[in-house]
PDB file of C-alpha atoms in Angstrom:
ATOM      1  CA  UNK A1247      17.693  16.248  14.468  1.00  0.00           C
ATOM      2  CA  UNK A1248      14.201  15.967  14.412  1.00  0.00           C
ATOM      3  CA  UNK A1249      12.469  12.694  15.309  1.00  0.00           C
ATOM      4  CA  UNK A1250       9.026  11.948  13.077  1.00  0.00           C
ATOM      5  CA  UNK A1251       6.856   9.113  15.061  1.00  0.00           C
ATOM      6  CA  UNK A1252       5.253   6.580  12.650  1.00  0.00           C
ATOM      7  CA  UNK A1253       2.466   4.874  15.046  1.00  0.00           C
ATOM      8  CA  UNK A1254      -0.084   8.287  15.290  1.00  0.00           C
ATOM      9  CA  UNK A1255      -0.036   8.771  11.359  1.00  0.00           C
ATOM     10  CA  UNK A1256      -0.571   5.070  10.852  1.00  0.00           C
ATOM     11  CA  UNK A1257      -2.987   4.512  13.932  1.00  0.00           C
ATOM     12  CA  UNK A1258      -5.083   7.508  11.894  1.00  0.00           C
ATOM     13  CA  UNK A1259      -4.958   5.980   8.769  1.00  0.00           C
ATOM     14  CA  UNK A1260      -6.584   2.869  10.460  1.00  0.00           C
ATOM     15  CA  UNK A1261      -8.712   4.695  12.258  1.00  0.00           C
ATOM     16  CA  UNK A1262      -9.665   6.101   9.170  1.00  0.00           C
ATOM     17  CA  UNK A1263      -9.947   2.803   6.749  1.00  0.00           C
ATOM     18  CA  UNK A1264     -12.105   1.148   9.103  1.00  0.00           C
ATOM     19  CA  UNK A1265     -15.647   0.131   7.569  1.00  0.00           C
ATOM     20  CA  UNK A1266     -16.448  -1.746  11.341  1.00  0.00           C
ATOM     21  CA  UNK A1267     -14.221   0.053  14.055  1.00  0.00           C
ATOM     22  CA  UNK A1268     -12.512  -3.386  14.554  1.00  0.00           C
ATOM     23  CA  UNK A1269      -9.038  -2.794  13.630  1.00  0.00           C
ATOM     24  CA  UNK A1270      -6.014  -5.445  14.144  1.00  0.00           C
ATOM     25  CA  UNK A1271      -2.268  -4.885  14.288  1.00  0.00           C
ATOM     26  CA  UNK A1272       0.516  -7.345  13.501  1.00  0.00           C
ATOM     27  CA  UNK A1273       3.671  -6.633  15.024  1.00  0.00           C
ATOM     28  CA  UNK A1274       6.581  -7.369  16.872  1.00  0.00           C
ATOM     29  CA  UNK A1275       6.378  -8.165  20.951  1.00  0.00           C
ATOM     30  CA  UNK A1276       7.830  -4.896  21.613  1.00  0.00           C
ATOM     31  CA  UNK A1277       5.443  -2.701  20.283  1.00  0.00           C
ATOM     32  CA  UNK A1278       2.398  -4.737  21.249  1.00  0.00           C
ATOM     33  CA  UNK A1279       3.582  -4.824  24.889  1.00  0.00           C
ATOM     34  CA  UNK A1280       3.944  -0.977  24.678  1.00  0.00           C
ATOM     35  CA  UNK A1281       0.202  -0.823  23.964  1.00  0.00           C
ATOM     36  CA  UNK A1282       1.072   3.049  22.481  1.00  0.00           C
ATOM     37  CA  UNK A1283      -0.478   1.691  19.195  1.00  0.00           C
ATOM     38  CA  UNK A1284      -4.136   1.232  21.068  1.00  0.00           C
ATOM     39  CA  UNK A1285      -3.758   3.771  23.568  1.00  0.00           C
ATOM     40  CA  UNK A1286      -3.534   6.110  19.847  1.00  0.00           C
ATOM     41  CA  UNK A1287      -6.568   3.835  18.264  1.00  0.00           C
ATOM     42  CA  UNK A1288      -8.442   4.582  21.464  1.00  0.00           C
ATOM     43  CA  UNK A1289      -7.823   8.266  21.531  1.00  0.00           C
ATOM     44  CA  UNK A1290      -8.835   8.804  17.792  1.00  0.00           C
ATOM     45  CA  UNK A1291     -12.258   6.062  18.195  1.00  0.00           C
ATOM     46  CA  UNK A1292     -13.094   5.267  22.001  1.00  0.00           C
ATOM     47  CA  UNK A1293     -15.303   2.933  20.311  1.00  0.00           C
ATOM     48  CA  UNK A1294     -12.903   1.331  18.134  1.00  0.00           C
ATOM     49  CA  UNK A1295     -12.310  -2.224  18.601  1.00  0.00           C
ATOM     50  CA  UNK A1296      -8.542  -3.132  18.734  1.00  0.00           C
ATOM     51  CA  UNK A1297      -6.678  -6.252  18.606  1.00  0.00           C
ATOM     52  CA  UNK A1298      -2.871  -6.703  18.527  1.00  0.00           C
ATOM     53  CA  UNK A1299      -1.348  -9.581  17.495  1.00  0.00           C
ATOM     54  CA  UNK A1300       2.398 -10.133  17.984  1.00  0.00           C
ATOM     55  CA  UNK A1301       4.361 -12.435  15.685  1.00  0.00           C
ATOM     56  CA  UNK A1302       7.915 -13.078  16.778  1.00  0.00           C
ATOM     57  CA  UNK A1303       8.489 -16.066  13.694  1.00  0.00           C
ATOM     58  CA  UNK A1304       8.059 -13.156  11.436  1.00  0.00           C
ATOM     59  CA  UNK A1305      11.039 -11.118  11.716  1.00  0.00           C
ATOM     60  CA  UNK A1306      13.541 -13.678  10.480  1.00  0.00           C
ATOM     61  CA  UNK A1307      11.098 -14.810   7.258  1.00  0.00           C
ATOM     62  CA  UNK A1308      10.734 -11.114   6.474  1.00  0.00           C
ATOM     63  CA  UNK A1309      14.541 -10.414   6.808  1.00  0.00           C
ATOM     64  CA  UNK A1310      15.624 -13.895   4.986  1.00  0.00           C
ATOM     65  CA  UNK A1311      16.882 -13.915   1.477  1.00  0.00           C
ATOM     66  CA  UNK A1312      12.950 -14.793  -0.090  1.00  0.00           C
ATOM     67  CA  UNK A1313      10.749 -13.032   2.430  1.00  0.00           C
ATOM     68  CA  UNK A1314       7.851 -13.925  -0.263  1.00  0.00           C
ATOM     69  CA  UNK A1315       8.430 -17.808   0.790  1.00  0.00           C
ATOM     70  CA  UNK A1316       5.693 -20.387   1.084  1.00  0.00           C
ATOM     71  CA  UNK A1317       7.138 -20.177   4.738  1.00  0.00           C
ATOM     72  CA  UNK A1318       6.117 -16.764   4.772  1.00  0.00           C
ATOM     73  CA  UNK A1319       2.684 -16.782   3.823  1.00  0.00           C
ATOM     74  CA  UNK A1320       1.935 -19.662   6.219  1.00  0.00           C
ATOM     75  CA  UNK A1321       3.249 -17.874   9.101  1.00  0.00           C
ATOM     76  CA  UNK A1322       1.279 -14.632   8.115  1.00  0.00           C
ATOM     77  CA  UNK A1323      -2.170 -16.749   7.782  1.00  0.00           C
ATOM     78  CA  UNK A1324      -1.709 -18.143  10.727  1.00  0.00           C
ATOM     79  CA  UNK A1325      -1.031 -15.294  12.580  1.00  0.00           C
ATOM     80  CA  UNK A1326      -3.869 -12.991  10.984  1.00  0.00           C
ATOM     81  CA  UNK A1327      -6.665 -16.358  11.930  1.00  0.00           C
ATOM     82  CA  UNK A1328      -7.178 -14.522  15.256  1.00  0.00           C
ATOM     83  CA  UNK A1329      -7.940 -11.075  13.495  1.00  0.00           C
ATOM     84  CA  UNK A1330      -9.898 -12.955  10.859  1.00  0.00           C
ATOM     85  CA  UNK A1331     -12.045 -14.448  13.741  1.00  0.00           C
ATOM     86  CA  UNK A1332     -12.373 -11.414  15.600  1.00  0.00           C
ATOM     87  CA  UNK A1333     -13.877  -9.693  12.227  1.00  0.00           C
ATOM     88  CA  UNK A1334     -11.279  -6.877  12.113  1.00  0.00           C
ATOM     89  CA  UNK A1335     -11.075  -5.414   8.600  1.00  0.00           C
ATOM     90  CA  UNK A1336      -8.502  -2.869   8.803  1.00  0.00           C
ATOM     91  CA  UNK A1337      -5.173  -4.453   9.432  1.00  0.00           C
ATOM     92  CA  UNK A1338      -1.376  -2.491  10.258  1.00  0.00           C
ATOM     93  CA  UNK A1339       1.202  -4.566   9.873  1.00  0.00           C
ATOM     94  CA  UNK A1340       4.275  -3.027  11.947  1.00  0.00           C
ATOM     95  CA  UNK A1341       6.813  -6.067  11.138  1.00  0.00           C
ATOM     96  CA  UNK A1342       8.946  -4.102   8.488  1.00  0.00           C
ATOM     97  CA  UNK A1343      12.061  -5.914   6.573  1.00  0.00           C
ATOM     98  CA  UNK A1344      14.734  -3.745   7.312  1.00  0.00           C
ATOM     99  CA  UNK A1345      16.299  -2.129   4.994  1.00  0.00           C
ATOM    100  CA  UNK A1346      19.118  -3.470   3.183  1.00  0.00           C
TER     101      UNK A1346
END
């Protein structure tokens, strides 16, 4: 069976979107600790400026019965503040609901 990876298609794409080379990535603790996701930002832009956010709180909102909750939003604003700050303007967000 083959296996299709989903980080160097979507690291391109930011890569690609980027206005400023400053590109941020929400995501779980897994895949920000792996640091594949810059190590593929890096490879396509050595210039690019990357900055990974993880967001554990946002797993169970996205996977709740309203993941479009007031709850929701708040947690996502708080967690993007740091990319905000940092002037990123491409964002990936690798916290997917799974499907159900």
């Amino acid at each position: 069976m083959p296996v299709i990876g989903v980080l160097t298609p979507e690291a391109h794409a930011a890569v690609q979107a980027t206005r400023n080379r400053r590109i941020g990535l929400l995501a779980t603790q897994g895949t920000v600790d792996s640091g594949r996701y810059a190590e593929l930002v890096r490879a396509l832009d050595a210039g690019a400026s990357f900055h990974a956010i993880a967001c554990p709180g946002l797993v169970p909102l996205i996977e709740s019965e309203d993941p479009y909750a007031e709850e929701t939003e708040r947690a996502v604003r708080e967690y993007a503040e740091p990319l905000k700050q940092a002037g990123v303007d491409t964002v990936d967000p690798r916290v997917h609901p799974l499907p159900r």
